[in-house]
Coordinates of C-alpha atoms and ligand atoms in Angstrom, one line a residue:
M1 CA 89.3 78.9 122.1
Q2 CA 86.1 80.1 120.5
H3 CA 84.2 79.3 117.4
F4 CA 81.4 80.9 115.3
E5 CA 78.1 79.1 114.9
I6 CA 76.4 80.2 111.7
V7 CA 73.0 79.1 110.4
G8 CA 72.8 79.8 106.7
G9 CA 70.1 81.0 104.5
T10 CA 69.2 84.6 105.5
R11 CA 69.6 87.4 103.0
L12 CA 71.6 90.3 104.4
K13 CA 69.8 93.7 104.5
G14 CA 70.9 97.0 105.9
A15 CA 73.9 99.1 106.5
I16 CA 77.3 98.2 107.9
D17 CA 79.8 100.7 109.3
I18 CA 83.3 100.0 107.8
S19 CA 86.2 100.4 110.3
G20 CA 89.6 101.9 110.0
A21 CA 92.0 99.9 107.9
K22 CA 94.2 97.4 109.9
N23 CA 97.0 97.6 107.4
A24 CA 97.1 101.5 107.5
A25 CA 96.8 101.7 111.4
L26 CA 99.7 99.3 112.1
P27 CA 102.5 101.1 110.0
I28 CA 101.2 104.4 111.2
M29 CA 101.3 103.4 114.8
A30 CA 104.9 102.2 114.2
A31 CA 105.8 105.6 112.5
T32 CA 105.1 107.4 115.7
L33 CA 108.5 106.0 116.9
L34 CA 109.8 108.8 114.5
V35 CA 108.1 111.8 116.0
E36 CA 108.5 114.1 118.9
G37 CA 105.5 114.9 121.0
E38 CA 102.0 113.4 121.0
T39 CA 100.2 111.8 118.0
V40 CA 96.4 111.4 118.1
L41 CA 95.0 108.6 115.7
H42 CA 91.2 108.5 115.0
N43 CA 89.3 105.6 113.5
V44 CA 92.0 102.9 114.6
P45 CA 90.0 99.7 114.6
D46 CA 90.0 97.5 117.9
L47 CA 91.6 94.5 116.8
A48 CA 94.0 91.8 118.2
D49 CA 96.8 93.0 115.9
V50 CA 96.3 96.7 117.0
R51 CA 96.6 95.6 120.7
Q52 CA 99.6 93.6 119.9
M53 CA 101.2 96.5 118.3
Q54 CA 100.4 98.8 121.4
I55 CA 102.2 96.0 123.4
L56 CA 105.3 96.2 121.1
L57 CA 105.3 100.0 121.1
S58 CA 105.1 100.3 124.8
R59 CA 108.1 97.8 125.1
L60 CA 109.8 100.3 122.9
G61 CA 109.2 103.3 125.1
V62 CA 105.9 104.6 123.6
K63 CA 103.0 105.6 126.0
V64 CA 99.8 104.5 124.3
H65 CA 96.3 104.9 125.4
R66 CA 92.7 105.3 124.0
D67 CA 90.6 108.2 125.3
D68 CA 86.8 107.9 126.0
E69 CA 86.0 108.6 122.3
G70 CA 88.3 105.7 121.2
A71 CA 91.0 108.0 119.8
M72 CA 94.6 106.6 120.3
H73 CA 97.2 108.8 121.9
L74 CA 100.7 107.9 121.3
R75 CA 103.9 109.6 122.7
V76 CA 107.5 108.4 122.7
E77 CA 108.8 108.6 126.3
D78 CA 112.0 106.5 126.4
E79 CA 114.3 105.7 123.4
M80 CA 116.6 103.2 125.2
N81 CA 115.0 99.9 123.8
A82 CA 115.3 99.1 120.1
H83 CA 114.7 95.5 120.3
A84 CA 111.5 93.9 119.0
E85 CA 111.6 90.4 120.5
Y86 CA 110.6 87.1 119.0
E87 CA 107.7 86.4 121.3
L88 CA 106.1 89.6 120.1
V89 CA 107.1 89.6 116.3
S90 CA 106.2 86.0 116.0
K91 CA 102.6 86.8 116.8
M92 CA 102.3 89.5 114.3
R93 CA 104.3 90.0 111.1
A94 CA 103.5 93.7 110.9
S95 CA 105.8 94.2 113.9
V96 CA 108.5 94.3 111.2
C97 CA 107.2 97.8 110.6
V98 CA 109.1 99.1 113.6
M99 CA 112.4 98.3 111.9
G100 CA 112.7 101.5 109.7
P101 CA 111.6 103.9 112.4
L102 CA 113.9 102.5 115.1
L103 CA 116.8 102.6 112.7
A104 CA 116.2 106.1 111.6
K105 CA 115.3 107.6 115.0
R106 CA 117.6 105.5 117.3
Q107 CA 120.4 104.6 114.9
R108 CA 119.8 100.8 115.6
A109 CA 117.1 98.2 115.3
Q110 CA 117.0 94.6 116.5
V111 CA 114.0 92.8 115.2
S112 CA 113.2 89.1 115.2
M113 CA 113.0 87.5 111.8
P114 CA 109.2 87.0 111.2
G115 CA 108.6 83.4 110.5
G116 CA 106.5 81.8 107.8
C117 CA 102.7 81.7 108.3
A118 CA 99.7 80.0 106.8
I119 CA 99.8 82.0 103.6
G120 CA 103.4 81.1 102.8
D121 CA 107.0 82.3 103.4
R122 CA 107.2 85.9 104.6
P123 CA 110.8 87.0 103.7
I124 CA 112.1 90.4 104.5
D125 CA 114.9 90.6 102.1
L126 CA 113.5 93.7 100.4
H127 CA 113.1 95.5 103.7
I128 CA 116.8 94.8 104.4
R129 CA 118.0 95.7 101.0
G130 CA 116.3 99.0 101.2
L131 CA 117.6 99.9 104.5
E132 CA 121.1 98.8 103.7
S133 CA 120.8 101.1 100.6
L134 CA 120.2 103.9 103.0
G135 CA 123.5 103.1 104.7
A136 CA 122.6 100.6 107.5
D137 CA 125.1 97.9 108.5
F138 CA 123.2 94.6 108.6
E139 CA 123.8 91.5 110.6
L140 CA 121.6 88.4 111.4
A141 CA 122.2 86.9 114.8
N142 CA 120.2 84.2 116.7
G143 CA 117.1 84.8 114.5
D144 CA 117.3 88.6 114.9
V145 CA 117.9 91.1 112.2
L146 CA 120.5 93.7 113.6
L147 CA 120.7 97.1 111.8
R148 CA 122.8 100.0 112.7
A149 CA 123.5 103.4 111.1
K150 CA 125.0 106.6 112.6
K151 CA 123.1 108.7 109.9
L152 CA 121.0 107.4 106.9
M153 CA 121.9 108.9 103.6
G154 CA 119.2 109.3 100.9
T155 CA 119.7 107.3 97.7
E156 CA 117.9 105.7 94.7
I157 CA 116.5 102.3 95.7
F158 CA 114.8 99.6 93.5
L159 CA 112.4 97.8 95.8
G160 CA 110.8 95.2 93.5
G161 CA 110.8 91.6 94.3
P162 CA 109.9 88.3 92.6
F163 CA 106.3 89.1 93.3
G164 CA 106.4 92.7 92.4
S165 CA 106.2 95.5 95.1
S166 CA 106.2 94.9 98.8
V167 CA 103.8 96.9 101.0
T168 CA 105.6 96.8 104.4
A169 CA 109.0 97.0 102.7
T170 CA 107.8 100.2 101.1
A171 CA 106.4 101.4 104.4
N172 CA 109.7 100.6 106.3
V173 CA 112.1 102.3 103.7
M174 CA 109.8 105.3 103.3
M175 CA 109.6 105.9 107.0
A176 CA 113.4 105.5 107.4
A177 CA 114.1 107.9 104.5
T178 CA 112.0 110.7 106.1
L179 CA 115.0 111.3 108.6
A180 CA 117.8 110.4 106.1
Q181 CA 120.2 113.1 104.9
G182 CA 119.2 114.2 101.4
R183 CA 116.8 112.8 98.7
T184 CA 115.6 109.1 98.5
I185 CA 113.8 107.7 95.4
L186 CA 111.9 104.4 95.8
E187 CA 111.4 102.7 92.5
S188 CA 108.9 99.8 92.2
A189 CA 107.2 101.1 95.5
A190 CA 103.8 99.7 96.6
C191 CA 100.8 101.9 95.6
E192 CA 98.3 100.6 98.1
P193 CA 96.0 103.1 99.7
E194 CA 97.5 102.1 103.2
I195 CA 100.8 103.4 101.9
V196 CA 99.2 106.6 100.7
D197 CA 97.6 107.0 104.2
L198 CA 101.0 106.4 105.8
A199 CA 102.7 109.0 103.6
M200 CA 99.9 111.5 104.4
F201 CA 100.4 110.9 108.1
L202 CA 104.2 111.4 107.8
N203 CA 103.8 114.6 105.7
A204 CA 101.4 115.9 108.4
C205 CA 104.3 115.3 110.8
G206 CA 106.5 117.4 108.7
A207 CA 108.0 114.9 106.2
R208 CA 108.5 115.7 102.6
I209 CA 107.2 112.8 100.5
T210 CA 105.8 113.0 97.0
G211 CA 104.7 110.4 94.4
F212 CA 103.0 108.2 97.1
G213 CA 100.3 106.1 95.4
T214 CA 102.6 105.7 92.3
P215 CA 105.5 103.2 91.9
R216 CA 108.0 106.0 92.4
I217 CA 108.1 107.8 95.8
T218 CA 110.5 110.7 96.5
V219 CA 111.4 111.4 100.0
E220 CA 113.4 114.7 101.0
G221 CA 115.0 113.9 104.4
V222 CA 114.2 116.4 107.2
G223 CA 115.7 117.0 110.6
A224 CA 112.8 116.1 112.9
L225 CA 109.1 115.0 112.8
N226 CA 106.3 116.2 115.2
G227 CA 103.3 114.5 116.3
T228 CA 100.0 115.3 114.6
D229 CA 96.2 114.4 114.5
H230 CA 95.3 111.7 111.8
R231 CA 92.2 109.8 110.9
V232 CA 93.0 106.3 109.5
V233 CA 91.6 105.4 106.0
P234 CA 88.6 103.0 105.9
D235 CA 89.5 99.3 105.5
R236 CA 88.9 98.3 101.9
I237 CA 89.5 94.6 102.5
E238 CA 86.7 94.7 105.3
A239 CA 84.5 96.5 102.8
G240 CA 85.2 94.0 100.1
T241 CA 84.6 91.1 102.5
F242 CA 81.1 92.6 103.3
M243 CA 80.5 93.3 99.6
I244 CA 80.8 89.5 99.0
A245 CA 78.7 88.8 102.1
G246 CA 75.8 90.9 100.5
A247 CA 76.3 89.3 97.1
I248 CA 76.5 85.6 98.3
T249 CA 73.3 86.0 100.3
N250 CA 71.5 87.7 97.5
G251 CA 71.0 90.6 100.0
D252 CA 70.9 94.4 99.8
V253 CA 73.6 96.1 102.0
E254 CA 75.2 99.5 102.3
L255 CA 78.8 99.7 103.3
R256 CA 79.0 103.1 105.2
G257 CA 82.3 104.9 104.9
A258 CA 83.7 102.5 102.2
R259 CA 85.7 104.2 99.3
M260 CA 84.7 103.1 95.8
E261 CA 88.0 104.3 94.4
H262 CA 89.9 101.8 96.6
L263 CA 87.9 98.8 95.3
Q264 CA 88.0 99.3 91.6
A265 CA 89.5 95.9 90.8
V266 CA 87.2 94.2 93.2
T267 CA 84.2 96.0 91.8
D268 CA 85.3 95.1 88.2
R269 CA 85.3 91.4 89.0
L270 CA 82.1 91.3 91.1
R271 CA 80.1 93.2 88.4
R272 CA 81.3 90.6 85.9
V273 CA 79.8 88.0 88.3
G274 CA 76.5 89.8 88.3
V275 CA 76.7 91.7 91.5
I276 CA 75.2 95.2 91.4
I277 CA 77.4 97.8 93.0
E278 CA 76.6 101.5 93.2
R279 CA 77.9 104.5 95.1
G280 CA 75.5 105.3 97.8
E281 CA 75.3 108.6 99.6
K282 CA 77.1 107.3 102.6
G283 CA 79.3 104.5 101.1
I284 CA 78.7 101.7 98.7
A285 CA 75.4 99.8 98.0
V286 CA 75.6 96.1 97.1
S287 CA 72.9 93.7 95.8
S288 CA 73.1 90.8 93.4
A289 CA 71.3 89.0 90.6
R290 CA 70.1 85.6 91.5
R291 CA 72.4 83.9 88.9
L292 CA 76.1 84.3 89.4
E293 CA 78.4 84.2 86.3
P294 CA 81.8 82.4 86.6
V295 CA 84.8 84.6 86.2
Q296 CA 88.7 84.5 85.9
A297 CA 90.6 86.5 88.5
T298 CA 94.3 87.0 89.2
T299 CA 95.7 88.6 92.4
Q300 CA 98.2 91.5 91.8
P301 CA 99.6 94.4 93.7
Y302 CA 97.5 97.4 94.0
P303 CA 95.4 98.6 92.0
G304 CA 95.0 94.8 90.8
F305 CA 92.8 92.5 92.6
P306 CA 93.9 92.2 96.3
T307 CA 95.3 88.9 97.5
D308 CA 93.5 89.6 100.8
L309 CA 90.1 89.2 99.0
Q310 CA 91.1 86.1 97.0
A311 CA 89.7 83.5 99.5
Q312 CA 86.4 85.6 99.9
L313 CA 85.9 85.7 96.1
M314 CA 86.5 81.9 95.9
T315 CA 83.6 81.3 98.2
L316 CA 81.2 83.4 96.0
L317 CA 82.5 81.6 92.8
C318 CA 81.6 78.3 94.4
L319 CA 78.0 79.1 93.7
A320 CA 78.6 80.5 90.1
D321 CA 76.8 79.0 87.1
G322 CA 79.9 77.4 85.6
N323 CA 83.7 77.0 86.1
S324 CA 85.8 79.9 87.5
M325 CA 89.6 80.3 87.9
I326 CA 91.6 82.3 90.4
T327 CA 95.3 82.6 90.1
E328 CA 97.2 83.8 93.2
K329 CA 100.3 85.8 92.1
I330 CA 101.3 87.2 95.5
F331 CA 101.2 84.2 97.9
P332 CA 101.0 81.2 95.6
D333 CA 100.3 78.9 98.5
R334 CA 97.4 80.9 99.9
F335 CA 95.0 78.2 99.3
L336 CA 94.3 76.6 102.8
H337 CA 90.6 77.5 102.6
V338 CA 90.2 75.2 99.5
G339 CA 90.0 72.0 101.6
E340 CA 87.7 73.6 104.1
L341 CA 85.4 74.9 101.4
N342 CA 85.3 71.4 99.6
R343 CA 84.3 69.9 103.0
M344 CA 81.1 72.2 102.6
G345 CA 80.4 70.7 99.1
A346 CA 82.4 73.0 97.0
R347 CA 84.3 71.6 94.0
I348 CA 87.6 73.3 93.9
R349 CA 91.0 71.9 92.6
K350 CA 94.3 73.3 92.8
E351 CA 96.8 73.4 89.9
G352 CA 99.9 75.2 91.2
P353 CA 99.1 78.8 91.9
T354 CA 95.6 78.4 90.2
A355 CA 92.4 77.1 91.7
I356 CA 89.6 75.9 89.3
I357 CA 86.3 76.3 91.0
E358 CA 83.4 74.3 89.5
G359 CA 80.1 75.9 90.4
V360 CA 77.8 73.9 92.6
K361 CA 74.1 74.4 93.3
K362 CA 74.6 74.7 97.1
L363 CA 77.0 74.5 100.0
V364 CA 76.1 72.5 103.1
G365 CA 77.0 73.5 106.6
A366 CA 80.0 71.6 108.4
P367 CA 82.5 72.2 111.1
V368 CA 85.5 73.8 109.5
M369 CA 88.9 75.1 110.5
A370 CA 90.2 78.8 110.0
S371 CA 93.8 78.9 109.1
D372 CA 94.6 82.6 108.3
L373 CA 92.7 85.8 108.7
R374 CA 91.2 86.0 105.3
A375 CA 90.4 82.3 104.8
S376 CA 88.5 82.6 108.1
A377 CA 86.4 85.3 106.6
A378 CA 85.8 83.1 103.6
L379 CA 84.6 80.3 105.8
I380 CA 82.1 82.7 107.5
L381 CA 80.7 83.8 104.1
A382 CA 80.3 80.1 103.1
G383 CA 78.4 79.6 106.4
L384 CA 76.1 82.6 105.6
V385 CA 74.8 80.9 102.5
A386 CA 75.3 77.1 103.4
K387 CA 72.3 74.9 104.1
G388 CA 72.3 74.1 107.8
T389 CA 74.7 75.1 110.5
T390 CA 78.5 75.8 110.0
R391 CA 81.0 76.0 112.9
V392 CA 84.1 77.9 112.1
H393 CA 86.8 77.1 114.7
R394 CA 89.9 79.0 115.7
V395 CA 88.2 82.5 115.4
Y396 CA 91.2 84.1 117.0
H397 CA 92.5 84.3 113.3
I398 CA 89.4 86.5 112.4
D399 CA 89.8 88.7 115.5
R400 CA 93.1 89.7 114.3
G401 CA 91.7 91.7 111.3
Y402 CA 88.0 92.1 111.7
E403 CA 86.3 94.3 114.4
R404 CA 83.2 92.8 115.9
I405 CA 82.5 90.8 112.7
E406 CA 79.6 88.8 114.3
E407 CA 77.9 91.9 115.5
K408 CA 78.3 93.6 112.1
L409 CA 76.8 90.6 110.3
A410 CA 74.0 89.9 112.9
G411 CA 73.2 93.7 112.5
V412 CA 72.1 93.0 108.9
G413 CA 70.2 89.7 109.6
A414 CA 72.8 87.0 109.8
V415 CA 72.3 84.2 112.2
I416 CA 75.8 84.0 113.8
R417 CA 77.0 83.6 117.3
R418 CA 80.3 83.3 119.0
Q419 CA 80.6 80.3 121.3
A420 CA 83.2 79.0 123.7
E421 CA 84.6 75.6 122.5
Ligands
LIG501 C1 101.1 93.3 103.5 O1 101.8 92.2 103.8 C2 99.7 93.1 104.2 N1 99.9 93.2 105.6 C3 99.1 91.6 103.8 O2 97.8 91.6 104.5 C4 98.8 91.6 102.3 O3 98.4 90.3 102.0 C5 100.1 91.8 101.6 O4 100.7 93.2 102.0 C6 100.1 91.9 100.1 O5 99.1 92.9 99.7 C7 100.2 94.4 106.1 O6 100.1 95.4 105.4 C8 100.3 94.5 107.5 P1 104.3 92.1 100.8 P2 103.3 92.2 103.5 O7 105.6 92.4 101.4 O8 103.8 93.6 103.3 C9 107.2 88.9 98.9 C10 96.2 90.7 105.9 O9 95.5 89.7 105.8 N2 108.2 89.6 99.5 O10 103.5 93.1 100.0 O11 104.1 91.4 104.4 C11 106.2 88.2 99.8 O12 106.7 87.0 100.0 C12 97.7 90.6 105.5 O13 95.8 91.8 106.3 C13 109.6 89.3 99.3 O14 109.9 88.5 98.5 O15 103.2 91.6 102.0 C14 104.9 88.2 98.8 O16 105.1 87.1 97.9 C15 98.1 89.2 105.0 N3 110.5 89.8 100.1 C16 105.1 89.6 98.1 O17 106.4 90.0 98.1 C17 110.2 90.8 101.0 O18 111.2 91.4 101.6 C18 104.1 90.6 98.6 O19 104.4 90.7 100.0 C19 108.8 91.1 101.3 C20 107.9 90.6 100.6

């Protein structure tokens, strides 16, 4: 196991290159199960989750390799296996994205039910509802979801759940619908930029999808899809994380490649806190006033404030001049970072799905434990500004979703090192 050792106190200055979006790359990689011929993906980040998806796809008969420039080449060579096994799915929930493509292309899918994780239950009832609506027969056996369908038939599907839309359920049903017979309409679909990127990839392969980016997506089924070249959209969550890193250290950073239009809710909240955010010529320029204002924030499906930046915003608000509130409407239990931040001198208390953050003058370095990908990022942000040294343990969480985070932060002046336990 490894940990990060961070000495707090330096103001970050300089430019950070934003990588391709993990949550776009993963479903797009899964979508290559639908296509004939070779697909070339550019700007795919080098992450543990991406390597995990490569292993899963190779088990499903896809030949995957990266060329010398880092572009990822994928080609389906064998369609015999349609079983995504527990030992792979349990490591990465996004494996569930192979379900729709396998069902549509191989007429069957056997995918282990993903278990819960640190941020809460992770049901897939909406995925199954959507695929059953397209005509799949569903069975649950020994912890595996079994889906079969000779031919999927387009239909109208309401995909809304108790917490609003579902990102990967939208991905799964949209992918399956591309090869269904006739028209499919997805109501209450997710609008995330990663869904837009997936739809654009599928259309480049010959699919006929409209309305993506809105809650109503229409898919006209086609006979076949062919491989294409595609560049993955920049990662708005990585960009938002580094925005907060620049703000919390009272620094001056430019996030190269980040898209302002994907971060409007984040920009809205951070500007209320006193962070200066401007469109730079190559990305987003971030600096901050010395004094941080307290704010109220609530996580919502896109274009609302993203749940994947909730922990990071909480870290910033620990140092605001007053009491802030964050309500988590997507994963109400996503607060494992609260206990760890309080160990660093924060004053946060949970009241159901809401955290009350009382501003403090400073945070103090301490050994802390990462629990999930984004909570780990929040603890690193706390270490950047805390007095003294912070050790963030279990950095394997962070490696799932941030490419070379310690190099990117050190490149703008952070004192951060990866060390073996
Ligand atoms: C995606 O997860 C992201 N992962 C998550 O990012 C992100 O937190 C989440 O969307 C919300 O934005 C990927 O894209 C790979 P959901 P997903 O289905 O699709 C409930 C990260 O850190 N729900 O949109 O699994 C669910 O419990 C990860 O990169 C059902 O009830 O999330 C949650 O409360 C963490 N039934 C809400 O919907 C279902 O069938 C939104 O979940 C599916 C979901």
